Every structure is written in structure tokens, then in C-alpha cells.
Amino acid sequence: MTKYIAFLRGINVGGKNKVPMPELKILFEQNGFVDVMTYINSGNVIFSSNRFDMEEIKKECEAFIVDKFYFKIPVAIIPGKDLLDALDNAPSWWNKEEDSKHNAIFVIPPITVDEVFKDIGAAKPEYEKVDFYGRVIFWSAPIKTFSRTRWSKVTSSSLYDKLTIRNANTVNKLALLIK
């Protein structure tokens, strides 16, 4: 069995796309996934499966979410080992400085990291640091100058619907849960 993380994009934000986590856990179990657990309300589901086709798993998850909750939610599926590998190879500066925001941006295929960098542009080194490993973009910026960063505008990117963002605390907790 392979451990995966499903990142559901844009649920339980501002009262929109409400998905109760206990119901989501049951839904994954009813669809044949095992060792299912959810973590916080932002749509993080850890599960195991003997299937390896992540695109197939993604499409299935998106379909059963629509069937149950009546709205479409983009889902990113990442093998647990890939998340651990990305964190092992994260830039040395990521999640180190207090009074800074530290985020991991997960790129949802078929979009590539290169396309995201091309769309958003290079980091402004005086305000932020950005690097990537695999399909995870690591981004850090001091809170006091956050609004001056280029990457804070990621939400207005034409590719935003193909990305999902989690803060460092969430990503690190997920890593602990999948070990």
C-alpha cells in the first residue's frame, strides 16, 4: 500500500464550499481507500491505496466529492514519500525566520512548476525567497513586507486554480502524520 495526501483546493474558506471533515473521511473510506485521516478544515486527507495511477485517483476523488457535496473541487494527489522528499530537500531558509510567512505551493498537474514561475515571475529578493523541489514551491517572506512581494499576488495568477497553498506548520504536521 502506498500512502497519499489529497489536497482539496478551496474548501471551507469564507463560508464557501463547506465540507465537513468527518463526512470527507467516511467518503474516502466508502470509495475503497484505507487508513484515512483528515487534518484541519482546509482539506488535507491522508490515505492508503494499492493503486498507483495518481491521475485516476485524483479524478475519482473529484467525482465522488461532486456526487456527495454538489460542487467541483480541484484535488492534488501527492504520494507521502514525495512530500517527505520535498521537505528533506527544502531550501535551508524555509520555515526558519520568525515573523515571516512560510508557505508550500503545490502545483496540480498538468500545470508545471516552470509554468507557474513564468506566470508569476521571479521573486523580489529584497522581500521574499522562492525555490522549488519536485512539484512543491517553497516561499518565505517577512510579514511586515509581505504585501510588497511578487508571490503574494499568486491568488491573482491565471494559474491559481491549478495551485493549492499550505503553510509550513500544516505541511510539517502532515509529514509527521504520514511517517
Coordinates of C-alpha atoms in Angstrom, one line a residue, residues 27-170:
L27 CA -16.5 9.3 1.8
F28 CA -12.9 8.3 1.2
E29 CA -13.4 5.0 3.1
Q30 CA -16.6 4.3 1.2
N31 CA -14.6 4.6 -2.0
G32 CA -12.1 2.0 -1.1
F33 CA -9.3 4.0 0.5
V34 CA -7.9 2.8 3.8
D35 CA -6.1 4.3 6.8
V36 CA -8.0 7.5 6.1
M37 CA -7.5 10.5 8.3
T38 CA -8.1 14.2 7.8
Y39 CA -6.1 17.1 9.2
I40 CA -7.7 20.5 9.9
N41 CA -10.5 22.0 7.9
S42 CA -8.6 23.1 4.9
G43 CA -9.0 19.8 3.1
N44 CA -6.0 17.6 3.8
V45 CA -6.7 13.9 3.6
I46 CA -4.1 11.2 4.3
F47 CA -5.0 7.7 3.0
S48 CA -3.5 4.5 1.7
S49 CA -4.2 2.7 -1.6
N50 CA -2.7 -0.2 -3.6
R51 CA -3.4 1.9 -6.7
F52 CA -0.5 3.9 -8.4
D53 CA -2.2 6.0 -11.0
M54 CA -2.4 9.4 -9.3
E55 CA -4.4 10.9 -12.2
E56 CA -7.0 8.1 -11.8
I57 CA -7.2 8.6 -8.1
K58 CA -7.5 12.4 -8.5
K59 CA -10.4 12.0 -11.0
E60 CA -12.1 9.5 -8.8
C61 CA -11.8 11.8 -5.7
E62 CA -13.1 14.8 -7.6
A63 CA -16.0 12.8 -8.9
F64 CA -17.2 11.4 -5.6
I65 CA -16.8 14.8 -4.0
V66 CA -19.1 16.3 -6.6
D67 CA -21.6 13.4 -6.1
K68 CA -21.7 14.0 -2.3
F69 CA -21.3 17.8 -2.0
Y70 CA -22.6 19.0 -5.4
F71 CA -19.7 21.3 -6.2
K72 CA -16.4 20.7 -8.1
I73 CA -13.2 20.9 -6.1
P74 CA -9.7 20.6 -7.7
V75 CA -7.7 17.9 -5.9
A76 CA -4.0 17.4 -5.9
I77 CA -2.7 13.9 -5.0
I78 CA 0.8 13.6 -3.7
P79 CA 2.5 10.4 -2.6
G80 CA 3.5 10.7 1.0
K81 CA 7.1 9.8 0.1
D82 CA 7.2 12.7 -2.4
L83 CA 6.2 15.2 0.4
L84 CA 8.8 13.8 2.7
D85 CA 11.4 14.0 -0.1
A86 CA 10.4 17.6 -0.9
L87 CA 10.7 18.6 2.8
D88 CA 14.1 16.8 3.0
N89 CA 15.2 19.0 0.1
A90 CA 13.5 22.2 1.1
P91 CA 15.7 25.3 0.9
S92 CA 17.7 25.9 4.1
W93 CA 15.9 29.3 4.7
W94 CA 12.3 27.8 4.5
N95 CA 10.4 27.9 7.8
K96 CA 13.4 29.3 9.7
E97 CA 12.8 33.0 10.3
E98 CA 10.2 34.1 12.9
D99 CA 7.9 37.0 11.9
S100 CA 7.8 35.5 8.4
K101 CA 5.2 33.6 6.4
H102 CA 6.4 30.2 5.1
N103 CA 4.2 28.5 2.5
A104 CA 4.4 25.5 0.3
I105 CA 2.6 25.9 -3.0
F106 CA 1.6 22.5 -4.5
V107 CA 1.3 22.5 -8.3
I108 CA -1.6 20.5 -9.6
P109 CA -0.8 18.7 -12.9
P110 CA -0.9 19.1 -15.8
I111 CA 0.5 22.6 -14.9
T112 CA 4.2 22.6 -14.3
V113 CA 6.4 24.5 -11.9
D114 CA 8.1 26.2 -14.8
E115 CA 4.7 27.5 -16.0
V116 CA 4.0 28.9 -12.5
F117 CA 7.3 30.7 -12.4
K118 CA 6.8 32.1 -15.9
D119 CA 3.3 33.3 -14.9
I120 CA 4.2 34.9 -11.6
G121 CA 7.7 35.9 -12.3
A122 CA 11.0 35.9 -10.4
A123 CA 11.0 36.6 -6.6
K124 CA 11.8 40.0 -5.4
P125 CA 14.9 39.1 -3.4
E126 CA 14.7 42.1 -1.2
Y127 CA 11.2 40.9 0.1
E128 CA 10.9 37.2 -0.5
K129 CA 12.6 33.9 -1.2
V130 CA 11.3 31.3 -3.6
D131 CA 12.6 27.9 -4.7
F132 CA 11.2 24.5 -5.5
Y133 CA 11.7 20.8 -5.3
G134 CA 9.6 18.5 -7.5
R135 CA 6.0 19.9 -7.7
V136 CA 6.4 21.9 -4.4
I137 CA 7.3 25.6 -4.5
F138 CA 8.7 26.9 -1.2
W139 CA 8.1 30.5 -0.5
S140 CA 9.0 32.7 2.5
A141 CA 8.5 36.4 3.2
P142 CA 8.7 38.7 6.2
I143 CA 5.2 39.6 7.4
K144 CA 6.0 43.3 7.6
T145 CA 6.9 43.4 3.8
F146 CA 4.6 40.6 2.7
S147 CA 2.4 42.9 0.6
R148 CA 5.4 44.0 -1.5
T149 CA 6.3 40.5 -2.6
R150 CA 5.6 39.3 -6.1
W151 CA 4.5 35.9 -5.0
S152 CA 1.8 37.3 -2.6
K153 CA -0.1 38.0 -5.9
V154 CA -0.3 34.3 -6.6
T155 CA -4.0 34.4 -5.9
S156 CA -4.5 36.7 -8.9
S157 CA -2.4 34.5 -11.2
S158 CA -4.1 32.9 -14.2
L159 CA -2.9 29.6 -12.8
Y160 CA -4.2 30.0 -9.3
D161 CA -6.9 27.4 -9.8
K162 CA -4.1 24.8 -10.5
L163 CA -2.3 25.5 -7.2
T164 CA -3.0 24.8 -3.6
I165 CA -1.2 26.5 -0.8
R166 CA -0.4 25.2 2.7
N167 CA 1.6 27.0 5.4
A168 CA 4.7 25.4 6.8
N169 CA 3.0 24.3 10.1
T170 CA 0.4 22.3 8.1

